[in-house]
């Protein structure tokens, strides 16, 4: 099967309509056209480390654009985890609501980052990691390794298991092992991995929405609503009693952070955005059908003239809107509502813990103020939220590594990216299960690395995105103006966060 013959796997959907009646792969559509072999690539992509891309037409966006909404919801769904359920509510319980301006700053900064990741993939069909590897062959390996260092310890599964134990009892370690095995099964048995992940996270966003609607009706007090405008009138003020490193971290990781932002490339490509239409999706080795086991590392670019540029403008406008209304809006609204709820229930309460124990205490207060059912509902929502986030974490960690291996180091291997991905998924699950069975505590060195790595990653790839999207794309597509300034801001923000975090870890280690 050629790249232009990209058909959905049996049992899976192709939500972008890539091969349906409205999609760019329909009969008679110019998107399937190929430039004659040997035609020069119109993009100034470096071919020192990776092959030159093929030249094809930019696919026509689907007539029904709503059908390809999804990657922003996935980004929001994976990102809505401990920060939104613990860190921001903890800040609200200790300092009030005036620092919520920081969440907006953090989410807007990440929106700009996500769009620059998407820009490159929309234009080339390659992931941002592959683009980085065109500049230096091992950038992708460095960033994938840092992502593993941040996500190797199964804390995301144990937090979900702990919340389930509040409702059902039982040993959190045993529950966590079961959750890890379930994550591996979900990602293995879904015919098209992205489709299963998207459905799970759409459900997550929906149930969180229902919960917060009930919270607004039954639990959020008028005094908290009166406090909310301070998030606008006190912009620039910090609750310094909580420590600048904690506050900077809350800003930087509001919504996502670390390797997750880079995975926007992989998710929009599997959804069929732009030139990603030509790239095979990850499919199950059990229930799916391999689309192309031998694809090359080369991407797919288009001649930036005439109709292609008109299509590019429509793709770019849609991608920005989709990301703003799903990732941006959903994340900000969730942080604000979770903070309002924590302010109404725990503001001023002394001795609160800044970990999953905070959620236990909040649930107990909700049981006392609203009713036992509401506290149980809160814990179940939190457990499902953290479980689905954990599924997304395993997915993006494995996706990034599989992409780097296949695109750069194993280009001629008979093993497809899908098969590499599933080996990595079960490797991550096996490590987590082993850790839990042995009852190990997180090693100090890994704890320090995890604390430092996300900000360092974001500092590095903010700079790489700026360089790549200036040098590797033709003039009509390259980043410029306020978007380039936003990347410079990201470099400054995450650079400062990295310095503060490393300094704090050194002080903790050596006093």
Short mmCIF file of C-alpha atoms in Angstrom, two decimals:
data_model
loop_
_atom_site.label_atom_id
_atom_site.label_comp_id
_atom_site.label_asym_id
_atom_site.label_seq_id
_atom_site.Cartn_x
_atom_site.Cartn_y
_atom_site.Cartn_z
CA UNK A 1 0.00 0.00 0.00
CA UNK A 2 1.36 3.42 -0.88
CA UNK A 3 1.05 6.47 1.33
CA UNK A 4 -1.54 7.96 -1.00
CA UNK A 5 -3.70 4.86 -0.52
CA UNK A 6 -4.11 5.49 3.19
CA UNK A 7 -7.27 3.62 4.21
CA UNK A 8 -8.68 3.18 7.68
CA UNK A 9 -8.01 -0.04 9.54
CA UNK A 10 -10.91 -2.47 9.80
CA UNK A 11 -12.93 -1.77 12.88
CA UNK A 12 -11.47 1.72 13.20
CA UNK A 13 -12.66 5.05 11.92
CA UNK A 14 -10.96 7.69 9.86
CA UNK A 15 -12.63 10.73 11.46
CA UNK A 16 -10.85 13.20 9.19
CA UNK A 17 -12.75 11.78 6.26
CA UNK A 18 -9.46 11.08 4.51
CA UNK A 19 -10.99 8.43 2.30
CA UNK A 20 -14.69 9.17 2.57
CA UNK A 21 -16.95 11.20 0.28
CA UNK A 22 -15.97 14.48 1.88
CA UNK A 23 -12.33 13.68 2.46
CA UNK A 24 -9.28 14.63 0.48
CA UNK A 25 -8.62 11.04 -0.51
CA UNK A 26 -11.87 10.80 -2.47
CA UNK A 27 -11.80 9.85 -6.14
CA UNK A 28 -11.00 12.84 -8.26
CA UNK A 29 -9.50 14.78 -5.38
CA UNK A 30 -6.13 16.37 -6.24
CA UNK A 31 -4.76 15.42 -2.83
CA UNK A 32 -3.78 12.00 -4.06
CA UNK A 33 -1.69 13.42 -6.89
CA UNK A 34 2.06 12.86 -6.85
CA UNK A 35 4.81 15.02 -8.24
CA UNK A 36 7.06 13.29 -10.75
CA UNK A 37 9.95 11.36 -9.17
CA UNK A 38 13.04 13.45 -8.72
CA UNK A 39 11.17 16.74 -8.35
CA UNK A 40 13.03 19.05 -5.95
CA UNK A 41 11.42 19.66 -2.59
CA UNK A 42 10.17 23.24 -2.29
CA UNK A 43 10.95 23.40 1.46
CA UNK A 44 14.46 24.21 2.74
CA UNK A 45 14.55 21.05 4.89
CA UNK A 46 17.99 19.74 5.77
CA UNK A 47 18.77 16.35 4.21
CA UNK A 48 22.05 15.83 6.05
CA UNK A 49 20.59 13.28 8.49
CA UNK A 50 17.28 12.24 6.90
CA UNK A 51 16.05 11.77 3.32
CA UNK A 52 14.43 14.53 1.28
CA UNK A 53 10.61 14.62 1.46
CA UNK A 54 8.22 13.81 -1.36
CA UNK A 55 6.30 16.61 -3.05
CA UNK A 56 2.51 16.22 -3.13
CA UNK A 57 -0.57 18.37 -3.10
CA UNK A 58 -1.77 19.68 0.26
CA UNK A 59 -5.03 17.80 0.92
CA UNK A 60 -8.26 19.74 0.77
CA UNK A 61 -9.73 20.21 4.27
CA UNK A 62 -12.92 18.15 4.78
CA UNK A 63 -16.18 19.87 3.92
CA UNK A 64 -17.44 19.10 7.44
CA UNK A 65 -14.64 20.47 9.60
CA UNK A 66 -16.38 19.50 12.83
CA UNK A 67 -15.58 15.88 11.98
CA UNK A 68 -11.90 16.42 12.68
CA UNK A 69 -12.20 18.11 16.05
CA UNK A 70 -10.28 15.95 18.50
CA UNK A 71 -6.54 16.51 18.99
CA UNK A 72 -7.16 19.54 21.20
CA UNK A 73 -9.60 17.51 23.32
CA UNK A 74 -6.97 14.76 23.62
CA UNK A 75 -4.40 17.36 24.71
CA UNK A 76 -6.81 18.78 27.29
CA UNK A 77 -7.89 15.33 28.48
CA UNK A 78 -4.34 14.09 29.03
CA UNK A 79 -3.34 17.38 30.62
CA UNK A 80 -6.26 17.46 33.07
CA UNK A 81 -4.61 15.45 35.81
CA UNK A 82 -2.86 16.17 39.10
CA UNK A 83 -2.25 19.85 38.34
CA UNK A 84 -5.92 20.55 37.77
CA UNK A 85 -7.21 18.28 40.56
CA UNK A 86 -4.49 18.93 43.14
CA UNK A 87 -1.97 21.72 42.50
CA UNK A 88 -4.22 24.59 41.39
CA UNK A 89 -6.96 23.73 43.91
CA UNK A 90 -4.27 23.53 46.61
CA UNK A 91 -3.06 27.02 45.69
CA UNK A 92 -6.66 28.29 45.82
CA UNK A 93 -7.17 26.71 49.26
CA UNK A 94 -4.04 28.37 50.64
CA UNK A 95 -3.91 31.77 48.93
CA UNK A 96 -7.31 32.42 47.37
CA UNK A 97 -8.23 32.79 43.73
CA UNK A 98 -6.24 35.84 42.66
CA UNK A 99 -3.38 33.76 41.21
CA UNK A 100 -5.64 32.15 38.59
CA UNK A 101 -4.25 34.71 36.15
CA UNK A 102 -1.16 32.50 36.16
CA UNK A 103 -3.15 29.56 34.81
CA UNK A 104 -4.33 31.66 31.87
CA UNK A 105 -0.75 32.76 31.16
CA UNK A 106 0.44 29.14 31.28
CA UNK A 107 -2.30 27.79 29.01
CA UNK A 108 -1.91 30.59 26.46
CA UNK A 109 1.86 29.99 26.38
CA UNK A 110 1.30 26.29 25.75
CA UNK A 111 -1.28 27.06 23.07
CA UNK A 112 1.40 28.95 21.15
CA UNK A 113 3.83 26.06 21.65
CA UNK A 114 1.27 23.51 20.48
CA UNK A 115 0.51 25.53 17.37
CA UNK A 116 4.17 25.70 16.39
CA UNK A 117 4.41 21.94 16.85
CA UNK A 118 1.31 21.60 14.65
CA UNK A 119 2.61 24.10 12.07
CA UNK A 120 5.53 21.88 11.17
CA UNK A 121 3.43 18.71 10.94
CA UNK A 122 0.64 20.36 8.96
CA UNK A 123 3.25 21.50 6.42
CA UNK A 124 5.48 18.40 6.21
CA UNK A 125 3.64 15.35 7.60
CA UNK A 126 6.65 14.85 9.90
CA UNK A 127 6.53 15.16 13.65
CA UNK A 128 8.36 17.98 15.35
CA UNK A 129 10.79 15.37 16.75
CA UNK A 130 11.72 14.32 13.20
CA UNK A 131 12.15 17.97 12.30
CA UNK A 132 14.51 18.44 15.22
CA UNK A 133 16.47 15.39 14.03
CA UNK A 134 16.99 17.08 10.68
CA UNK A 135 18.94 19.76 12.55
CA UNK A 136 20.90 17.29 14.72
CA UNK A 137 20.39 13.57 14.42
CA UNK A 138 19.96 12.90 18.14
CA UNK A 139 17.65 15.71 19.31
CA UNK A 140 14.68 13.34 19.22
CA UNK A 141 16.51 10.70 21.25
CA UNK A 142 17.46 13.29 23.88
CA UNK A 143 13.89 14.56 24.22
CA UNK A 144 12.38 11.05 24.22
CA UNK A 145 14.82 9.99 26.94
CA UNK A 146 13.87 13.02 29.04
CA UNK A 147 10.19 12.16 28.56
CA UNK A 148 10.87 8.64 29.85
CA UNK A 149 12.79 10.05 32.81
CA UNK A 150 9.76 12.15 33.69
CA UNK A 151 7.15 9.40 33.25
CA UNK A 152 8.96 6.18 34.15
CA UNK A 153 7.69 6.00 37.73
CA UNK A 154 4.00 4.92 37.87
CA UNK A 155 2.85 7.70 40.18
CA UNK A 156 0.01 8.61 37.80
CA UNK A 157 -1.47 5.09 38.16
CA UNK A 158 -1.04 4.92 41.94
CA UNK A 159 -2.82 8.27 42.39
CA UNK A 160 -5.85 6.98 40.48
CA UNK A 161 -5.74 3.72 42.47
CA UNK A 162 -5.57 5.63 45.75
CA UNK A 163 -8.70 7.61 44.86
CA UNK A 164 -10.53 4.40 43.97
CA UNK A 165 -9.55 3.00 47.37
CA UNK A 166 -11.34 5.95 49.03
CA UNK A 167 -14.57 4.62 47.52
CA UNK A 168 -14.18 0.84 47.34
CA UNK A 169 -11.43 0.15 49.84
CA UNK A 170 -8.68 -2.28 48.95
CA UNK A 171 -4.93 -2.02 48.59
CA UNK A 172 -3.92 0.84 46.23
CA UNK A 173 -0.87 -1.09 45.01
CA UNK A 174 -3.00 -4.02 43.81
CA UNK A 175 -5.48 -1.65 42.17
CA UNK A 176 -2.66 0.24 40.48
CA UNK A 177 -1.24 -2.98 38.98
CA UNK A 178 -4.67 -3.77 37.58
CA UNK A 179 -4.94 -0.27 36.11
CA UNK A 180 -1.53 -0.56 34.43
CA UNK A 181 -2.51 -3.87 32.81
CA UNK A 182 -5.82 -2.34 31.68
CA UNK A 183 -3.96 0.58 30.08
CA UNK A 184 -1.75 -1.84 28.16
CA UNK A 185 -4.80 -3.79 26.99
CA UNK A 186 -6.68 -0.66 25.87
CA UNK A 187 -3.75 0.60 23.82
CA UNK A 188 -3.09 -2.86 22.35
CA UNK A 189 -6.59 -3.99 21.42
CA UNK A 190 -7.94 -0.75 19.92
CA UNK A 191 -7.91 -1.16 16.10
CA UNK A 192 -6.73 2.46 15.72
CA UNK A 193 -5.02 3.68 18.88
CA UNK A 194 -5.75 7.37 18.41
CA UNK A 195 -9.48 6.71 17.93
CA UNK A 196 -9.73 4.80 21.23
CA UNK A 197 -7.76 7.46 23.10
CA UNK A 198 -9.88 10.24 21.63
CA UNK A 199 -13.13 8.53 22.64
CA UNK A 200 -11.92 7.96 26.18
CA UNK A 201 -10.86 11.59 26.57
CA UNK A 202 -14.05 12.98 25.03
CA UNK A 203 -15.89 10.94 27.69
CA UNK A 204 -13.57 12.29 30.37
CA UNK A 205 -14.19 15.91 29.39
CA UNK A 206 -17.95 15.24 29.30
CA UNK A 207 -18.14 13.64 32.76
CA UNK A 208 -15.93 16.35 34.26
CA UNK A 209 -18.32 18.89 32.75
CA UNK A 210 -21.30 17.18 34.40
CA UNK A 211 -19.51 17.06 37.74
CA UNK A 212 -18.63 20.76 37.73
CA UNK A 213 -22.16 21.69 36.70
CA UNK A 214 -23.38 19.90 39.83
CA UNK A 215 -20.58 21.52 41.85
CA UNK A 216 -21.68 24.98 40.74
CA UNK A 217 -25.26 24.16 41.74
CA UNK A 218 -24.58 22.51 45.11
CA UNK A 219 -21.09 23.25 46.41
CA UNK A 220 -19.53 26.50 45.17
CA UNK A 221 -20.38 29.32 47.58
CA UNK A 222 -21.22 32.92 46.74
CA UNK A 223 -18.12 34.13 48.61
CA UNK A 224 -15.91 32.20 46.17
CA UNK A 225 -17.64 33.76 43.16
CA UNK A 226 -17.07 37.21 44.71
CA UNK A 227 -13.38 36.34 45.07
CA UNK A 228 -12.98 35.30 41.43
CA UNK A 229 -12.64 38.82 39.87
CA UNK A 230 -9.37 39.23 41.79
CA UNK A 231 -7.82 36.92 39.18
CA UNK A 232 -8.19 39.89 36.80
CA UNK A 233 -7.60 42.82 39.14
CA UNK A 234 -4.50 41.26 40.76
CA UNK A 235 -2.64 40.22 37.61
CA UNK A 236 1.08 40.11 38.29
CA UNK A 237 0.76 39.44 42.01
CA UNK A 238 2.16 36.21 43.47
CA UNK A 239 1.22 34.40 46.70
CA UNK A 240 4.90 34.29 47.65
CA UNK A 241 4.25 32.34 50.84
CA UNK A 242 3.87 29.21 48.68
CA UNK A 243 7.33 29.51 47.14
CA UNK A 244 8.23 30.89 43.73
CA UNK A 245 9.26 27.50 42.35
CA UNK A 246 5.82 26.01 43.09
CA UNK A 247 4.08 28.98 41.47
CA UNK A 248 6.29 29.03 38.39
CA UNK A 249 5.74 25.30 38.01
CA UNK A 250 1.98 25.77 38.23
CA UNK A 251 2.12 28.37 35.45
CA UNK A 252 4.43 26.35 33.23
CA UNK A 253 2.54 23.06 33.49
CA UNK A 254 -1.04 24.38 33.43
CA UNK A 255 -2.75 22.02 30.98
CA UNK A 256 0.14 19.93 29.73
CA UNK A 257 3.92 20.19 29.86
CA UNK A 258 7.02 18.23 29.05
CA UNK A 259 6.75 15.73 26.21
CA UNK A 260 2.97 15.98 25.90
CA UNK A 261 3.13 19.20 23.88
CA UNK A 262 5.41 17.55 21.34
CA UNK A 263 2.90 14.73 20.84
CA UNK A 264 0.47 17.18 19.22
CA UNK A 265 2.38 16.29 16.05
CA UNK A 266 1.55 12.60 16.37
CA UNK A 267 -2.09 13.14 17.31
CA UNK A 268 -2.94 15.56 14.50
CA UNK A 269 -1.12 13.28 12.05
CA UNK A 270 -3.21 10.29 13.08
CA UNK A 271 -6.30 12.49 12.72
CA UNK A 272 -5.27 13.34 9.15
CA UNK A 273 -4.53 17.05 9.47
CA UNK A 274 -2.73 18.63 6.51
CA UNK A 275 0.16 16.64 5.05
CA UNK A 276 -0.27 14.18 7.91
CA UNK A 277 -3.02 12.68 5.72
CA UNK A 278 -0.37 10.68 3.87
CA UNK A 279 1.23 9.09 6.94
CA UNK A 280 -0.02 5.72 8.28
CA UNK A 281 -1.61 5.66 11.71
CA UNK A 282 -0.70 3.49 14.66
CA UNK A 283 -2.88 0.38 14.59
CA UNK A 284 -3.24 -2.64 16.85
CA UNK A 285 -1.08 -5.69 16.05
CA UNK A 286 -4.05 -7.80 17.22
CA UNK A 287 -7.22 -6.16 15.90
CA UNK A 288 -5.95 -3.64 13.34
CA UNK A 289 -4.54 -3.84 9.83
CA UNK A 290 -1.01 -2.60 9.20
CA UNK A 291 -1.18 0.34 6.83
CA UNK A 292 2.48 0.59 5.85
CA UNK A 293 5.18 -1.39 7.63
CA UNK A 294 8.06 0.06 5.64
CA UNK A 295 7.41 3.78 5.40
CA UNK A 296 10.47 5.95 5.07
CA UNK A 297 11.47 8.78 7.36
CA UNK A 298 10.83 11.33 4.63
CA UNK A 299 7.84 13.60 4.99
CA UNK A 300 5.51 15.07 2.40
CA UNK A 301 5.65 18.72 1.37
CA UNK A 302 3.75 20.85 -1.11
CA UNK A 303 4.60 23.63 -3.52
CA UNK A 304 3.48 26.78 -1.64
CA UNK A 305 1.65 28.51 -4.48
CA UNK A 306 -1.91 29.16 -5.57
CA UNK A 307 -4.49 26.65 -4.41
CA UNK A 308 -2.11 24.95 -1.95
CA UNK A 309 -1.64 28.21 -0.02
CA UNK A 310 -5.40 28.78 0.02
CA UNK A 311 -5.81 25.31 1.51
CA UNK A 312 -3.00 25.98 3.97
CA UNK A 313 -4.80 29.08 5.27
CA UNK A 314 -7.97 27.05 5.88
CA UNK A 315 -6.03 24.25 7.63
CA UNK A 316 -4.12 26.77 9.78
CA UNK A 317 -7.25 28.70 10.72
CA UNK A 318 -9.06 25.51 11.69
CA UNK A 319 -6.12 24.09 13.65
CA UNK A 320 -5.78 27.29 15.68
CA UNK A 321 -9.50 27.43 16.43
CA UNK A 322 -9.71 23.75 17.33
CA UNK A 323 -6.78 24.02 19.74
CA UNK A 324 -8.09 27.25 21.33
CA UNK A 325 -11.65 26.02 21.92
CA UNK A 326 -10.71 22.53 23.11
CA UNK A 327 -7.29 22.52 24.76
CA UNK A 328 -7.27 26.20 25.76
CA UNK A 329 -10.85 26.84 26.84
CA UNK A 330 -11.48 23.41 28.41
CA UNK A 331 -8.27 23.60 30.44
CA UNK A 332 -8.82 27.14 31.74
CA UNK A 333 -12.47 26.52 32.64
CA UNK A 334 -11.57 23.28 34.45
CA UNK A 335 -8.79 24.94 36.47
CA UNK A 336 -11.08 27.84 37.43
CA UNK A 337 -13.97 25.58 38.49
CA UNK A 338 -11.71 23.17 40.40
CA UNK A 339 -10.16 26.14 42.20
CA UNK A 340 -13.58 27.61 43.02
CA UNK A 341 -14.63 24.28 44.51
CA UNK A 342 -11.46 24.01 46.62
CA UNK A 343 -11.84 27.62 47.77
CA UNK A 344 -15.43 26.95 48.86
CA UNK A 345 -14.53 23.81 50.79
CA UNK A 346 -10.97 24.15 52.14
CA UNK A 347 -9.93 27.80 52.08
CA UNK A 348 -8.05 28.60 55.25
CA UNK A 349 -7.86 24.99 56.43
CA UNK A 350 -4.43 24.40 57.98
CA UNK A 351 -2.07 21.51 57.30
CA UNK A 352 -3.39 20.47 53.89
CA UNK A 353 -1.18 18.14 51.87
CA UNK A 354 -0.05 18.98 48.35
CA UNK A 355 -0.55 15.46 46.98
CA UNK A 356 -3.38 12.98 46.43
CA UNK A 357 -4.22 13.29 50.14
CA UNK A 358 -5.57 16.76 49.33
CA UNK A 359 -8.28 15.16 47.19
CA UNK A 360 -9.25 12.85 50.07
CA UNK A 361 -9.68 15.82 52.39
CA UNK A 362 -11.69 17.76 49.80
CA UNK A 363 -13.97 14.78 49.19
CA UNK A 364 -14.63 14.41 52.92
CA UNK A 365 -15.64 18.06 53.18
CA UNK A 366 -17.93 17.69 50.15
CA UNK A 367 -19.59 14.70 51.82
CA UNK A 368 -20.25 16.79 54.92
CA UNK A 369 -21.47 19.90 53.06
CA UNK A 370 -23.44 18.41 50.15
CA UNK A 371 -23.95 14.74 50.91
CA UNK A 372 -22.12 11.44 50.92
CA UNK A 373 -23.01 10.79 47.27
CA UNK A 374 -21.27 13.94 46.09
CA UNK A 375 -17.96 13.15 47.79
CA UNK A 376 -18.01 9.66 46.29
CA UNK A 377 -18.83 11.12 42.86
CA UNK A 378 -15.90 13.53 43.25
CA UNK A 379 -13.46 10.70 44.02
CA UNK A 380 -14.76 8.57 41.14
CA UNK A 381 -14.43 11.47 38.72
CA UNK A 382 -10.91 12.13 40.00
CA UNK A 383 -9.94 8.46 39.67
CA UNK A 384 -11.27 8.23 36.10
CA UNK A 385 -9.60 11.53 35.23
CA UNK A 386 -6.21 10.37 36.49
CA UNK A 387 -6.62 6.93 34.88
CA UNK A 388 -7.40 8.39 31.46
CA UNK A 389 -4.53 10.85 31.87
CA UNK A 390 -2.28 7.89 32.73
CA UNK A 391 -3.42 6.16 29.53
CA UNK A 392 -2.51 9.27 27.58
CA UNK A 393 0.87 9.49 29.30
CA UNK A 394 1.73 5.90 28.36
CA UNK A 395 0.54 6.64 24.82
CA UNK A 396 2.52 9.82 24.22
CA UNK A 397 5.68 8.54 25.92
CA UNK A 398 5.62 5.45 23.70
CA UNK A 399 4.60 7.39 20.58
CA UNK A 400 7.48 9.82 20.85
CA UNK A 401 10.02 7.03 21.32
CA UNK A 402 8.58 4.87 18.52
CA UNK A 403 8.58 7.82 16.13
CA UNK A 404 12.22 8.62 16.88
CA UNK A 405 13.31 4.99 16.52
CA UNK A 406 11.48 4.41 13.22
CA UNK A 407 12.20 7.75 11.59
CA UNK A 408 15.88 8.00 12.44
CA UNK A 409 17.51 4.79 13.67
CA UNK A 410 15.39 1.95 12.26
CA UNK A 411 14.30 3.38 8.92
CA UNK A 412 15.04 0.15 7.03
CA UNK A 413 13.82 -2.20 9.73
CA UNK A 414 11.01 -4.61 8.87
CA UNK A 415 9.36 -3.62 12.14
CA UNK A 416 6.70 -0.94 11.66
CA UNK A 417 6.25 2.06 13.93
CA UNK A 418 3.05 0.44 15.23
CA UNK A 419 4.92 -2.66 16.41
CA UNK A 420 7.68 -0.59 18.00
CA UNK A 421 4.99 1.43 19.76
CA UNK A 422 3.31 -1.61 21.32
CA UNK A 423 6.64 -3.02 22.52
CA UNK A 424 7.32 0.31 24.23
CA UNK A 425 3.82 0.45 25.74
CA UNK A 426 4.21 -2.95 27.37
CA UNK A 427 7.75 -2.14 28.40
CA UNK A 428 6.47 0.90 30.30
CA UNK A 429 3.65 -1.16 31.84
CA UNK A 430 6.09 -3.91 32.84
CA UNK A 431 8.40 -1.41 34.56
CA UNK A 432 5.46 0.04 36.49
CA UNK A 433 4.16 -3.37 37.57
CA UNK A 434 7.65 -4.46 38.66
CA UNK A 435 8.12 -1.33 40.72
CA UNK A 436 4.77 -1.84 42.45
CA UNK A 437 5.32 -5.57 43.09
CA UNK A 438 8.70 -4.89 44.67
CA UNK A 439 7.25 -2.12 46.82
CA UNK A 440 10.03 0.24 45.83
CA UNK A 441 10.11 3.90 46.71
CA UNK A 442 11.03 6.30 43.94
CA UNK A 443 14.84 6.61 43.87
CA UNK A 444 16.04 10.05 44.91
CA UNK A 445 17.96 10.56 41.70
CA UNK A 446 14.89 9.78 39.58
CA UNK A 447 12.74 12.02 41.76
CA UNK A 448 15.19 14.90 41.19
CA UNK A 449 15.32 14.23 37.46
CA UNK A 450 11.52 14.13 37.24
CA UNK A 451 11.26 17.45 39.04
CA UNK A 452 13.77 19.13 36.73
CA UNK A 453 13.10 17.54 33.37
CA UNK A 454 9.79 19.00 32.13
CA UNK A 455 10.85 22.64 32.39
CA UNK A 456 14.23 21.85 30.86
CA UNK A 457 12.54 20.04 27.95
CA UNK A 458 10.19 22.93 27.28
CA UNK A 459 13.05 25.41 27.40
CA UNK A 460 14.98 23.35 24.82
CA UNK A 461 12.15 22.68 22.40
CA UNK A 462 10.80 26.25 22.57
CA UNK A 463 14.16 27.29 21.12
CA UNK A 464 14.22 24.41 18.64
CA UNK A 465 10.71 25.24 17.39
CA UNK A 466 11.70 28.84 16.81
CA UNK A 467 14.77 27.87 14.80
CA UNK A 468 13.05 25.05 12.90
CA UNK A 469 9.93 26.97 11.91
CA UNK A 470 12.05 29.89 10.74
CA UNK A 471 14.61 27.89 8.76
CA UNK A 472 12.83 24.75 7.54
CA UNK A 473 9.63 26.27 6.14
CA UNK A 474 9.12 28.50 3.09
CA UNK A 475 8.40 32.19 3.67
CA UNK A 476 4.57 32.03 3.50
CA UNK A 477 4.50 29.34 6.20
CA UNK A 478 7.28 30.25 8.63
CA UNK A 479 6.70 31.61 12.12
CA UNK A 480 7.00 35.36 12.48
CA UNK A 481 5.73 38.38 14.40
CA UNK A 482 3.89 37.88 17.67
CA UNK A 483 4.07 34.09 17.36
CA UNK A 484 7.86 34.23 17.20
CA UNK A 485 7.76 36.57 20.20
CA UNK A 486 5.61 34.01 22.05
CA UNK A 487 8.29 31.38 21.49
CA UNK A 488 10.92 33.77 22.86
CA UNK A 489 8.66 34.25 25.90
CA UNK A 490 8.48 30.45 26.25
CA UNK A 491 12.28 30.25 26.20
CA UNK A 492 12.49 32.88 28.96
CA UNK A 493 9.68 31.35 31.07
CA UNK A 494 10.87 27.75 30.91
CA UNK A 495 14.50 28.76 31.21
CA UNK A 496 13.72 30.62 34.42
CA UNK A 497 11.65 27.70 35.68
CA UNK A 498 14.50 25.29 34.96
CA UNK A 499 16.98 27.41 36.91
CA UNK A 500 14.60 27.78 39.87
CA UNK A 501 13.79 24.07 39.94
CA UNK A 502 17.39 22.91 39.69
CA UNK A 503 18.38 25.39 42.40
CA UNK A 504 15.60 24.11 44.68
CA UNK A 505 16.62 20.49 44.11
CA UNK A 506 20.26 21.29 44.92
CA UNK A 507 19.19 23.02 48.14
CA UNK A 508 16.99 20.04 49.06
CA UNK A 509 19.87 17.62 48.44
CA UNK A 510 22.70 19.54 50.05
CA UNK A 511 20.98 22.03 52.33
#
